[in-house]
CSV table of C-alpha atoms in Angstrom, one decimal:
chain,number,residue,atom,x,y,z
A,1,MET,CA,0.0,0.0,0.0
A,2,ASP,CA,1.4,3.4,-0.9
A,3,PRO,CA,1.8,5.6,2.2
A,4,ASP,CA,-0.1,8.5,0.6
A,5,ALA,CA,-2.9,6.4,-0.9
A,6,ASP,CA,-5.6,8.0,1.2
A,7,ASN,CA,-4.7,11.6,0.2
A,8,GLY,CA,-4.4,11.7,-3.6
A,9,ALA,CA,-6.4,11.7,-6.8
A,10,THR,CA,-6.7,8.0,-7.1
A,11,TYR,CA,-8.3,7.8,-3.6
A,12,ALA,CA,-10.6,10.7,-4.5
A,13,VAL,CA,-12.0,8.9,-7.6
A,14,ALA,CA,-12.2,5.5,-5.9
A,15,SER,CA,-14.0,6.8,-2.8
A,16,PHE,CA,-16.3,8.9,-5.0
A,17,ALA,CA,-17.3,5.7,-6.9
A,18,ALA,CA,-17.6,3.5,-3.8
A,19,GLY,CA,-19.8,6.0,-2.0
A,20,ALA,CA,-22.2,6.6,-4.9
A,21,ALA,CA,-25.0,4.3,-3.8
A,22,ALA,CA,-25.1,5.8,-0.3
A,23,ARG,CA,-25.3,9.3,-1.7
A,24,GLY,CA,-28.1,8.4,-4.1
A,25,ALA,CA,-25.9,9.6,-6.9
A,26,GLY,CA,-27.7,10.8,-10.0
A,27,SER,CA,-31.1,10.1,-8.6
A,28,THR,CA,-32.5,13.3,-10.4
A,29,ARG,CA,-31.2,12.2,-13.8
A,30,THR,CA,-33.0,8.9,-14.3
A,31,ASP,CA,-34.8,10.0,-17.4
A,32,ALA,CA,-31.6,11.4,-18.9
A,33,VAL,CA,-29.8,8.1,-18.4
A,34,LEU,CA,-32.7,6.2,-20.0
A,35,MET,CA,-32.4,8.6,-23.0
A,36,ALA,CA,-28.6,7.9,-23.1
A,37,LEU,CA,-29.2,4.2,-23.1
A,38,VAL,CA,-31.8,4.3,-25.8
A,39,ASP,CA,-29.7,6.5,-28.0
A,40,THR,CA,-26.5,4.5,-27.5
A,41,VAL,CA,-28.2,1.2,-28.2
A,42,ALA,CA,-29.8,2.6,-31.4
A,43,VAL,CA,-26.6,3.9,-32.9
A,44,ALA,CA,-24.8,0.7,-31.8
A,45,VAL,CA,-27.3,-1.5,-33.6
A,46,ALA,CA,-26.9,0.6,-36.7
A,47,GLY,CA,-23.1,0.5,-36.2
A,48,CYS,CA,-23.1,-3.3,-36.4
A,49,ASP,CA,-23.4,-3.0,-40.1
A,50,THR,CA,-20.1,-1.2,-40.5
A,51,PRO,CA,-16.7,-2.6,-41.7
A,52,ALA,CA,-15.1,-1.9,-38.3
A,53,VAL,CA,-17.6,-4.2,-36.5
A,54,ALA,CA,-17.5,-6.8,-39.3
A,55,ALA,CA,-13.8,-7.1,-38.6
A,56,LEU,CA,-14.4,-7.7,-34.9
A,57,LEU,CA,-17.1,-10.3,-35.6
A,58,SER,CA,-14.7,-12.0,-38.0
A,59,LEU,CA,-12.1,-12.1,-35.3
A,60,LEU,CA,-14.7,-13.6,-32.9
A,61,GLU,CA,-15.3,-16.4,-35.4
A,62,ALA,CA,-11.6,-17.2,-35.4
A,63,GLU,CA,-11.2,-16.8,-31.6
A,64,PRO,CA,-14.6,-17.7,-30.0
A,65,ALA,CA,-15.4,-16.0,-26.7
A,66,PRO,CA,-18.4,-17.9,-25.3
A,67,GLY,CA,-20.5,-16.1,-22.6
A,68,GLU,CA,-23.9,-14.8,-21.8
A,69,CYS,CA,-23.7,-11.2,-22.8
A,70,SER,CA,-25.3,-10.0,-26.0
A,71,ILE,CA,-24.0,-8.0,-28.9
A,72,TRP,CA,-26.9,-5.6,-29.0
A,73,GLY,CA,-29.5,-6.3,-31.5
A,74,SER,CA,-28.3,-9.8,-32.1
A,75,ASP,CA,-28.4,-13.4,-30.8
A,76,VAL,CA,-24.6,-13.5,-30.6
A,77,ARG,CA,-23.5,-14.3,-27.0
A,78,VAL,CA,-20.0,-13.5,-25.8
A,79,GLY,CA,-18.1,-12.8,-22.5
A,80,PRO,CA,-18.6,-9.5,-20.7
A,81,SER,CA,-15.3,-7.9,-21.9
A,82,THR,CA,-15.9,-9.0,-25.5
A,83,ALA,CA,-19.4,-7.6,-25.4
A,84,ALA,CA,-18.1,-4.3,-24.1
A,85,LEU,CA,-15.5,-4.3,-26.9
A,86,VAL,CA,-18.0,-5.0,-29.8
A,87,ASN,CA,-20.9,-2.8,-28.4
A,88,GLY,CA,-18.5,0.1,-27.7
A,89,THR,CA,-17.0,0.0,-31.1
A,90,ALA,CA,-20.4,-0.3,-32.7
A,91,ALA,CA,-21.8,2.6,-30.7
A,92,HIS,CA,-19.0,4.9,-31.9
A,93,ALA,CA,-18.7,3.5,-35.5
A,94,LEU,CA,-21.1,6.0,-37.1
A,95,ASP,CA,-20.0,9.0,-35.0
A,96,TRP,CA,-23.7,9.4,-34.1
A,97,ASP,CA,-23.3,8.7,-30.4
A,98,ASP,CA,-23.8,11.3,-27.7
A,99,ALA,CA,-21.3,14.1,-26.9
A,100,SER,CA,-20.3,16.8,-24.5
A,101,PRO,CA,-20.8,20.4,-25.8
A,102,THR,CA,-17.9,21.8,-23.8
A,103,MET,CA,-15.4,18.9,-24.0
A,104,PRO,CA,-14.4,16.5,-26.8
A,105,MET,CA,-15.8,13.2,-25.4
A,106,HIS,CA,-18.4,10.6,-26.2
A,107,PRO,CA,-19.5,9.3,-22.8
A,108,GLY,CA,-22.3,6.8,-23.8
A,109,ALA,CA,-20.2,4.7,-26.2
A,110,VAL,CA,-17.7,3.9,-23.4
A,111,LEU,CA,-19.8,3.9,-20.2
A,112,LEU,CA,-22.9,2.0,-21.3
A,113,PRO,CA,-21.3,-1.0,-23.2
A,114,ALA,CA,-19.1,-1.5,-20.1
A,115,MET,CA,-22.0,-1.1,-17.6
A,116,VAL,CA,-24.4,-3.3,-19.5
A,117,ALA,CA,-21.8,-6.0,-19.8
A,118,ARG,CA,-21.1,-5.9,-16.1
A,119,ALA,CA,-24.8,-5.9,-15.3
A,120,ARG,CA,-25.0,-9.5,-16.6
A,121,LEU,CA,-22.7,-10.5,-13.7
A,122,THR,CA,-24.3,-8.4,-10.9
A,123,PRO,CA,-28.0,-8.0,-10.0
A,124,VAL,CA,-28.6,-4.4,-10.9
A,125,THR,CA,-31.5,-2.0,-10.1
A,126,THR,CA,-32.3,1.0,-12.2
A,127,ASP,CA,-31.2,3.2,-9.2
A,128,ARG,CA,-27.8,1.6,-9.1
A,129,PHE,CA,-27.4,1.8,-12.8
A,130,VAL,CA,-28.2,5.6,-12.7
A,131,SER,CA,-25.7,6.1,-9.8
A,132,ALA,CA,-23.0,4.3,-11.8
A,133,TYR,CA,-23.7,6.3,-14.9
A,134,ALA,CA,-23.5,9.6,-12.9
A,135,VAL,CA,-20.2,8.5,-11.4
A,136,GLY,CA,-18.7,7.7,-14.9
A,137,SER,CA,-20.0,10.9,-16.3
A,138,ALA,CA,-18.5,13.0,-13.5
A,139,VAL,CA,-15.2,11.2,-13.6
A,140,PHE,CA,-15.0,11.8,-17.4
A,141,ARG,CA,-15.5,15.5,-17.0
A,142,ALA,CA,-13.6,16.2,-13.8
A,143,VAL,CA,-10.5,14.3,-14.9
A,144,SER,CA,-10.6,16.0,-18.2
A,145,GLU,CA,-10.7,19.4,-16.5
A,146,VAL,CA,-7.8,18.6,-14.2
A,147,LEU,CA,-5.5,17.3,-16.9
A,148,PRO,CA,-6.3,20.0,-18.3
A,149,LEU,CA,-8.1,18.9,-21.5
A,150,GLU,CA,-6.6,21.5,-23.8
A,151,VAL,CA,-3.2,20.1,-23.1
A,152,HIS,CA,-4.2,16.5,-23.3
A,153,TYR,CA,-6.2,16.9,-26.5
A,154,GLY,CA,-3.7,19.3,-27.8
A,155,ARG,CA,-1.0,16.6,-27.6
A,156,GLY,CA,-3.1,14.4,-29.8
A,157,TRP,CA,-4.8,12.1,-27.3
A,158,HIS,CA,-8.3,10.8,-28.0
A,159,ASN,CA,-10.0,11.7,-24.7
A,160,THR,CA,-12.9,9.3,-25.2
A,161,SER,CA,-10.3,6.5,-25.2
A,162,THR,CA,-7.9,7.8,-22.5
A,163,THR,CA,-10.0,9.5,-19.8
A,164,GLY,CA,-12.9,7.3,-20.9
A,165,ARG,CA,-11.1,4.2,-19.5
A,166,LEU,CA,-11.0,5.8,-16.0
A,167,ALA,CA,-14.6,6.9,-16.3
A,168,ALA,CA,-15.9,3.5,-17.4
A,169,THR,CA,-13.8,1.8,-14.7
A,170,ALA,CA,-15.3,4.0,-12.0
A,171,ALA,CA,-18.8,3.4,-13.4
A,172,VAL,CA,-18.3,-0.4,-13.5
A,173,ALA,CA,-16.8,-0.4,-10.0
A,174,THR,CA,-19.9,1.5,-8.7
A,175,LEU,CA,-22.1,-1.0,-10.4
A,176,ALA,CA,-20.2,-3.9,-8.9
A,177,GLY,CA,-20.3,-2.4,-5.4
A,178,ILE,CA,-16.6,-3.0,-4.8
A,179,ASP,CA,-14.7,-1.2,-2.0
A,180,VAL,CA,-12.4,1.8,-2.2
A,181,GLU,CA,-9.2,-0.3,-2.1
A,182,THR,CA,-10.3,-2.6,-4.9
A,183,THR,CA,-11.4,0.3,-6.9
A,184,ARG,CA,-8.0,2.0,-6.6
A,185,HIS,CA,-6.3,-1.1,-8.0
A,186,ALA,CA,-8.8,-1.2,-10.9
A,187,LEU,CA,-8.2,2.5,-11.7
A,188,GLY,CA,-4.4,1.9,-11.5
A,189,LEU,CA,-4.7,-1.0,-14.0
A,190,ALA,CA,-7.0,1.0,-16.4
A,191,ALA,CA,-4.8,4.0,-16.3
A,192,SER,CA,-1.7,1.9,-17.2
A,193,VAL,CA,-3.3,0.7,-20.4
A,194,ALA,CA,-4.9,4.1,-21.5
A,195,SER,CA,-4.2,5.1,-25.1
A,196,GLY,CA,-5.7,6.4,-28.3
A,197,SER,CA,-4.4,8.8,-30.9
A,198,LEU,CA,-6.3,11.6,-32.8
A,199,ALA,CA,-4.2,10.6,-35.8
A,200,ASN,CA,-6.7,7.7,-36.4
A,201,PHE,CA,-9.7,10.0,-36.7
A,202,GLY,CA,-11.4,9.2,-40.0
A,203,THR,CA,-10.4,5.5,-39.9
A,204,MET,CA,-12.0,2.4,-38.4
A,205,THR,CA,-9.6,2.6,-35.5
A,206,LYS,CA,-11.3,5.6,-34.0
A,207,PRO,CA,-14.5,3.7,-33.0
A,208,LEU,CA,-12.3,0.8,-31.9
A,209,HIS,CA,-10.8,3.2,-29.3
A,210,ALA,CA,-14.2,3.4,-27.5
A,211,GLY,CA,-14.7,-0.4,-27.6
A,212,LEU,CA,-11.2,-1.0,-26.2
A,213,ALA,CA,-11.8,1.5,-23.4
A,214,ALA,CA,-15.1,-0.2,-22.5
A,215,ARG,CA,-13.4,-3.6,-22.6
A,216,ASP,CA,-10.5,-2.5,-20.5
A,217,ALA,CA,-12.8,-1.1,-17.8
A,218,VAL,CA,-14.7,-4.4,-17.5
A,219,THR,CA,-11.4,-6.3,-17.4
A,220,ALA,CA,-9.8,-3.9,-14.8
A,221,VAL,CA,-12.6,-4.3,-12.3
A,222,ALA,CA,-12.8,-8.1,-12.8
A,223,LEU,CA,-9.0,-8.5,-12.3
A,224,ALA,CA,-9.0,-6.2,-9.3
A,225,GLU,CA,-11.8,-8.3,-7.7
A,226,ARG,CA,-9.5,-11.3,-8.2
A,227,GLY,CA,-6.6,-9.8,-6.4
A,228,LEU,CA,-4.5,-8.3,-9.2
A,229,THR,CA,-2.8,-5.2,-7.9
A,230,ALA,CA,-1.7,-1.8,-9.3
A,231,ARG,CA,-0.2,1.3,-7.9
A,232,THR,CA,-2.9,2.8,-5.7
A,233,THR,CA,-1.6,6.3,-6.3
A,234,GLN,CA,-1.3,5.8,-10.1
A,235,LEU,CA,-3.2,8.8,-11.2
A,236,GLU,CA,-1.1,11.3,-9.2
A,237,ALA,CA,2.2,9.4,-8.9
A,238,PRO,CA,5.3,10.6,-10.8
A,239,GLY,CA,5.0,8.9,-14.2
A,240,GLY,CA,1.3,8.3,-13.5
A,241,PHE,CA,-1.8,9.2,-15.5
A,242,PHE,CA,-1.8,13.0,-14.9
A,243,ALA,CA,2.0,13.3,-15.4
A,244,LEU,CA,1.9,11.3,-18.6
A,245,PHE,CA,-1.2,12.8,-20.2
A,246,GLY,CA,-1.4,16.4,-18.9
A,247,GLU,CA,0.3,19.2,-17.1
A,248,THR,CA,-1.6,19.1,-13.8
A,249,ASP,CA,-0.3,21.4,-11.0
A,250,ALA,CA,-0.9,20.6,-7.4
A,251,ALA,CA,-3.6,23.3,-6.9
A,252,THR,CA,-5.6,22.1,-9.8
A,253,LEU,CA,-5.3,18.5,-8.7
A,254,ALA,CA,-6.5,19.4,-5.3
A,255,ARG,CA,-9.8,20.5,-6.9
A,256,LEU,CA,-10.6,17.1,-8.3
A,257,SER,CA,-13.0,16.1,-5.4
A,258,GLU,CA,-14.9,19.3,-5.8
A,259,ARG,CA,-15.2,18.9,-9.6
A,260,LEU,CA,-16.4,15.3,-9.2
A,261,ARG,CA,-19.2,16.5,-6.9
A,262,ARG,CA,-20.1,19.3,-9.3
A,263,TRP,CA,-20.4,16.9,-12.3
A,264,GLU,CA,-22.3,14.2,-10.5
A,265,ASP,CA,-25.6,15.9,-11.0
A,266,GLY,CA,-24.4,18.5,-13.5
A,267,TRP,CA,-23.3,16.1,-16.3
A,268,SER,CA,-26.7,16.2,-18.0
A,269,ASP,CA,-26.3,20.0,-18.4
A,270,ASP,CA,-23.2,19.3,-20.5
A,271,TRP,CA,-24.6,16.6,-22.7
A,272,ALA,CA,-25.9,16.3,-26.2
A,273,ILE,CA,-27.7,13.7,-28.2
A,274,LYS,CA,-26.3,14.0,-31.7
A,275,ARG,CA,-28.8,14.9,-34.4
A,276,TYR,CA,-26.4,14.2,-37.3
A,277,PRO,CA,-24.2,11.1,-37.9
A,278,SER,CA,-20.9,13.1,-38.1
A,279,CYS,CA,-18.3,14.5,-35.8
A,280,TYR,CA,-19.9,16.8,-33.2
A,281,ALA,CA,-17.5,19.6,-34.3
A,282,THR,CA,-19.6,19.8,-37.5
A,283,HIS,CA,-23.0,20.1,-35.9
A,284,ARG,CA,-23.2,23.9,-35.2
A,285,ALA,CA,-22.2,24.6,-38.8
A,286,ILE,CA,-24.9,22.1,-40.1
A,287,ASP,CA,-27.5,23.8,-37.9
A,288,ALA,CA,-26.5,27.2,-39.3
A,289,VAL,CA,-26.8,25.9,-42.9
A,290,LEU,CA,-30.3,24.5,-42.3
A,291,ASP,CA,-31.3,27.8,-40.6
A,292,LEU,CA,-30.4,30.0,-43.6
A,293,ARG,CA,-30.6,27.6,-46.5
A,294,GLN,CA,-34.2,28.3,-47.5
A,295,GLY,CA,-34.4,30.7,-50.4
A,296,LEU,CA,-30.7,30.5,-51.3
A,297,ASP,CA,-29.8,30.0,-54.9
A,298,LEU,CA,-27.1,27.3,-54.6
A,299,ALA,CA,-25.8,28.0,-58.1
A,300,GLY,CA,-25.3,31.7,-57.1
A,301,ILE,CA,-23.1,30.9,-54.1
A,302,SER,CA,-19.6,32.4,-54.5
A,303,SER,CA,-18.1,31.4,-51.1
A,304,VAL,CA,-19.0,29.9,-47.7
A,305,GLU,CA,-16.9,30.9,-44.7
A,306,VAL,CA,-17.1,28.9,-41.4
A,307,THR,CA,-15.5,30.4,-38.3
A,308,VAL,CA,-15.2,28.3,-35.1
A,309,HIS,CA,-13.9,28.8,-31.6
A,310,ARG,CA,-10.2,28.3,-30.9
A,311,GLY,CA,-9.5,24.6,-30.9
A,312,GLY,CA,-12.7,23.9,-32.8
A,313,LEU,CA,-10.9,22.4,-35.8
A,314,LYS,CA,-8.7,20.1,-33.8
A,315,PRO,CA,-11.0,17.0,-34.3
A,316,LEU,CA,-11.5,17.7,-38.0
A,317,LEU,CA,-9.6,16.9,-41.1
A,318,PRO,CA,-7.5,19.7,-42.7
A,319,HIS,CA,-8.1,18.3,-46.2
A,320,LEU,CA,-11.0,17.4,-48.3
A,321,PRO,CA,-12.3,13.9,-47.6
A,322,SER,CA,-11.6,10.9,-49.8
A,323,SER,CA,-13.9,8.4,-48.1
A,324,GLY,CA,-17.2,8.2,-46.3
A,325,LEU,CA,-15.4,7.9,-42.9
A,326,GLU,CA,-13.3,11.0,-43.6
A,327,GLY,CA,-16.5,12.9,-44.7
A,328,LYS,CA,-17.7,12.7,-41.1
A,329,PHE,CA,-14.7,14.8,-40.0
A,330,SER,CA,-14.9,17.4,-42.8
A,331,LEU,CA,-16.6,20.8,-42.4
A,332,ALA,CA,-16.3,21.4,-46.1
A,333,TYR,CA,-18.2,18.2,-46.9
A,334,THR,CA,-20.9,18.4,-44.2
A,335,VAL,CA,-21.6,22.1,-44.9
A,336,ALA,CA,-21.7,21.5,-48.7
A,337,ARG,CA,-24.0,18.4,-48.3
A,338,ALA,CA,-26.4,20.2,-45.9
A,339,LEU,CA,-26.6,23.1,-48.4
A,340,GLN,CA,-27.2,20.7,-51.3
A,341,THR,CA,-29.8,18.5,-49.7
A,342,GLY,CA,-31.2,20.3,-46.7
A,343,GLY,CA,-30.0,17.7,-44.2
A,344,VAL,CA,-27.2,15.3,-43.3
A,345,ARG,CA,-28.1,11.7,-43.0
A,346,LEU,CA,-26.5,8.3,-42.7
A,347,GLY,CA,-26.5,7.7,-46.5
A,348,ASP,CA,-24.5,10.9,-47.0
A,349,PHE,CA,-21.4,9.1,-45.6
A,350,SER,CA,-20.9,6.4,-48.1
A,351,ASN,CA,-17.8,6.6,-50.2
A,352,GLU,CA,-20.0,7.2,-53.3
A,353,ALA,CA,-21.8,10.2,-51.6
A,354,VAL,CA,-18.5,11.8,-50.5
A,355,LEU,CA,-16.9,11.4,-53.9
A,356,ASP,CA,-20.0,12.6,-55.7
A,357,PRO,CA,-18.8,15.2,-58.3
A,358,GLY,CA,-22.1,17.1,-57.8
A,359,VAL,CA,-21.1,18.2,-54.3
A,360,ARG,CA,-17.5,19.1,-55.1
A,361,PRO,CA,-18.1,22.6,-56.4
A,362,LEU,CA,-19.8,23.5,-53.1
A,363,MET,CA,-17.0,21.9,-51.1
A,364,ASP,CA,-14.4,23.9,-53.0
A,365,ALA,CA,-16.3,27.1,-52.0
A,366,VAL,CA,-16.1,26.4,-48.3
A,367,VAL,CA,-13.3,28.0,-46.3
A,368,VAL,CA,-12.9,27.2,-42.6
A,369,ARG,CA,-10.9,29.0,-39.9
A,370,GLU,CA,-10.6,29.3,-36.1
A,371,GLN,CA,-11.1,32.5,-34.1
A,372,ALA,CA,-7.7,34.1,-34.3
A,373,ASP,CA,-7.6,36.3,-31.2
A,374,PRO,CA,-5.7,34.4,-28.5
A,375,ASP,CA,-6.4,37.2,-26.0
A,376,ASP,CA,-10.2,37.0,-26.4
A,377,PRO,CA,-11.7,34.7,-23.7
A,378,GLY,CA,-14.9,34.5,-25.7
A,379,SER,CA,-12.9,32.8,-28.5
A,380,ILE,CA,-12.7,29.6,-26.4
A,381,ALA,CA,-16.4,29.1,-25.8
A,382,PRO,CA,-17.8,26.8,-28.5
A,383,PHE,CA,-19.5,28.6,-31.4
A,384,THR,CA,-19.8,28.6,-35.2
A,385,VAL,CA,-20.4,31.5,-37.5
A,386,LEU,CA,-21.4,30.6,-41.1
A,387,THR,CA,-21.3,33.3,-43.8
A,388,VAL,CA,-22.6,32.6,-47.3
A,389,ARG,CA,-21.8,35.1,-50.0
A,390,THR,CA,-23.5,35.1,-53.4
A,391,ARG,CA,-22.4,36.4,-56.7
A,392,ASP,CA,-25.0,39.2,-56.7
A,393,GLY,CA,-23.3,40.7,-53.7
A,394,GLY,CA,-25.6,39.2,-51.0
A,395,THR,CA,-24.3,38.1,-47.6
A,396,HIS,CA,-26.2,35.6,-45.4
A,397,THR,CA,-24.8,35.0,-41.8
A,398,ARG,CA,-25.8,32.7,-39.0
A,399,ARG,CA,-24.2,32.2,-35.6
A,400,VAL,CA,-24.9,29.0,-33.6
A,401,ASP,CA,-23.7,28.7,-30.0
A,402,VAL,CA,-25.9,25.8,-28.9
A,403,SER,CA,-26.5,23.0,-31.3
A,404,ARG,CA,-29.7,21.1,-31.7
A,405,GLY,CA,-29.7,18.1,-29.3
A,406,ASP,CA,-27.7,20.0,-26.7
A,407,SER,CA,-29.3,19.7,-23.3
A,408,ARG,CA,-29.9,23.4,-23.5
A,409,ASN,CA,-31.7,22.9,-26.9
A,410,PRO,CA,-32.8,19.2,-26.5
A,411,LEU,CA,-34.3,16.8,-28.9
A,412,SER,CA,-37.9,16.0,-27.9
A,413,PRO,CA,-38.9,12.4,-27.0
A,414,ARG,CA,-40.5,12.2,-30.4
A,415,GLU,CA,-37.3,13.3,-32.1
A,416,LEU,CA,-35.3,10.8,-30.2
A,417,GLU,CA,-37.7,8.0,-31.2
A,418,GLU,CA,-37.4,9.2,-34.9
A,419,LYS,CA,-33.6,9.0,-34.6
A,420,ALA,CA,-33.9,5.5,-33.2
A,421,ILE,CA,-36.2,4.5,-36.0
A,422,ASP,CA,-33.8,5.9,-38.5
A,423,ALA,CA,-30.8,4.1,-36.9
A,424,PHE,CA,-32.5,0.7,-36.6
A,425,GLY,CA,-34.1,1.2,-40.0
A,426,SER,CA,-30.6,1.5,-41.6
A,427,VAL,CA,-30.1,-2.2,-40.9
A,428,GLY,CA,-33.5,-3.4,-41.8
A,429,TRP,CA,-35.7,-3.0,-38.8
A,430,THR,CA,-39.3,-1.7,-39.3
A,431,PRO,CA,-40.6,1.2,-37.2
A,432,GLY,CA,-42.9,-1.2,-35.4
A,433,GLN,CA,-40.0,-3.5,-34.4
A,434,THR,CA,-38.0,-0.5,-33.2
A,435,LYS,CA,-40.9,0.8,-31.1
A,436,GLY,CA,-41.4,-2.6,-29.7
A,437,LEU,CA,-37.8,-2.8,-28.5
A,438,LEU,CA,-37.9,0.7,-27.1
A,439,SER,CA,-41.1,-0.1,-25.2
A,440,GLU,CA,-39.5,-3.2,-23.6
A,441,VAL,CA,-36.4,-1.3,-22.6
A,442,THR,CA,-38.6,1.5,-21.1
A,443,ALA,CA,-40.8,-0.9,-19.2
A,444,LEU,CA,-37.8,-2.7,-17.8
A,445,TRP,CA,-36.3,0.6,-16.7
A,446,ARG,CA,-39.5,1.8,-15.1
A,447,GLY,CA,-39.9,-1.5,-13.3
A,448,GLY,CA,-36.6,-0.9,-11.5
A,449,ASP,CA,-35.0,-4.3,-12.1
A,450,LEU,CA,-32.5,-4.6,-15.0
A,451,THR,CA,-31.9,-8.3,-14.7
A,452,ALA,CA,-33.4,-9.0,-18.1
A,453,LEU,CA,-31.6,-6.2,-19.9
A,454,GLN,CA,-29.4,-8.5,-21.9
A,455,HIS,CA,-32.4,-10.5,-23.1
A,456,VAL,CA,-34.3,-7.4,-24.1
A,457,LEU,CA,-31.4,-6.0,-26.0
A,458,ALA,CA,-31.1,-9.2,-28.0
A,459,GLY,CA,-34.5,-10.7,-29.0
A,460,ARG,CA,-35.0,-13.0,-32.0
A,461,SER,CA,-32.6,-12.8,-34.9
A,462,VAL,CA,-32.0,-12.4,-38.6
A,463,THR,CA,-28.6,-12.0,-40.4
A,464,THR,CA,-27.2,-8.6,-41.5
A,465,SER,CA,-24.6,-7.9,-44.2
A,466,ALA,CA,-21.9,-7.6,-41.5
A,467,GLY,CA,-22.5,-11.2,-40.5
A,468,VAL,CA,-24.2,-10.5,-37.1
A,469,ARG,CA,-27.5,-12.1,-36.4
A,470,ARG,CA,-29.8,-9.1,-35.7
A,471,ALA,CA,-32.7,-9.2,-33.3
A,472,GLU,CA,-36.2,-9.0,-34.7
A,473,VAL,CA,-38.7,-7.9,-32.0
C-alpha cells in the first residue's frame, strides 16, 4: 500500500465511486440516463453494419469467446469484456453517439457498453445503474478538466479513449459495489493501459478506441476483484496518468474532489444527443446551414466561410475527404452536403456520396478557420459562424452557440424516437420493431430491475450484411 494512498487523486476517484449508492448519486437524472441508453443502443445496432464491427465479428469467429452477454440487437453471445468491446465499437462506429458540448468526449459509447456487460454478472437495479452512470459521467469531465483537457487533447490524445477508461472503470466499480481499495487497483490498472491517438480519426480505429476502453474497464474491475494489484496512487504518482497525459499542477489536482461532486448531478447540463451522424464539431455549422438555406440559390453561391472557436478544428480533417469515414470529419463536406440536400443523413457518408462530383463545387467554395484572437476569452467558448456570399453581392450569416440536441436545446422524446427508427431502419428494422424494443427497454427501466436487460437488447434474430444475427422484435 502506498503511504499517501488516502490523500491523492486515485483515492478521491475511488472513494467517490464507492460512495455513490449511499449518496443516491444521479437520482434526479433517471430520465436522462434512459435517453442515453436508448440513443446508444440505437446507434450501436446501426453501427453493427459497418466494416469496423464486421472485422471484430470475423475475429470472434476465429477466436470464439463464449459467454452470456449479448451483442446488442443480435443473438450473438460472448463474454462481458468482449461484449463491451464490440458494443462500444459499434456505438462509436457511425459517430452518431452522444457528446459533451464543452469537452471533446463521447460518454455513452464507453460507459454504457461496459456497464451493460457488467450488469450481466451483478444484479442491478435502475437506481444503481443511474448512480454508476452519474459517477462515470462525473469522472469523465472532472479528470478532463484537471488534466487539463486543452493540453491533453492538444497533444493528440483521444479523450474518449484515455480518460474514458478511467470513467468507465469507475462506473463499473460502482455497479459492482466494490470497496475503495479494490477500486484503486482497478483504476491503476485501467490508467496503465490508457491510449488512443487523434491521428486515427477518419479511420476504423477511432471507434475501436471506444470499444477497447469499455473492454478494459470491465477487465480492470474483474481482475482487481480477483486480487490483481496496481499502484494505488497511479493517477497522481510521478510517471502516472496525470503526469503522462497532462500538465496538472498541485492546486488544480486538489480541486478534483470538488469537480467530481459538481459533475455528479451536472453532467446532463453538459450533454448532447447528436442529431447528425458526423463529428460533433460539425454540428453547429450544419444547424447554421439549415437555418439560412431556405431561399438560397445554390448556383449563385460564391463562397462559404465557417469560423469556429479556438481549438474547434482540432478533431477535423484539414483536407477534403476521400472516403465516407473522412467525410464525417470534414466541415467542407458536411456544410456542402447540408446546403445541397437540406440535411445530413447516414446515407451521406458512403464513399460514393462523399466522392459525388455534384457536391464538389460547393466543397471547394467552403473556407474554414478558427477564431484568431488568443487574448479574447470569448474565442474559447464553442460557437460557429457561417457566412454565405452570393455572386449578386448578397451576404447571409448565422451564428450558432448551442447545437440542436444539446441539453440546452434538446431533442424531444419524439425526435429521439425518430432518430432510433432511422438508426434501426438503416439495418432493416421496421418502425414497429424498433418501437417494440424501445417499449420493452422503457418498461424494464421503469420497473426498476434490469436483470433481463441482456435478453431485451437481443431478441429474435436475422442476419445482416456484416454477419451479425440481428434481433427481430
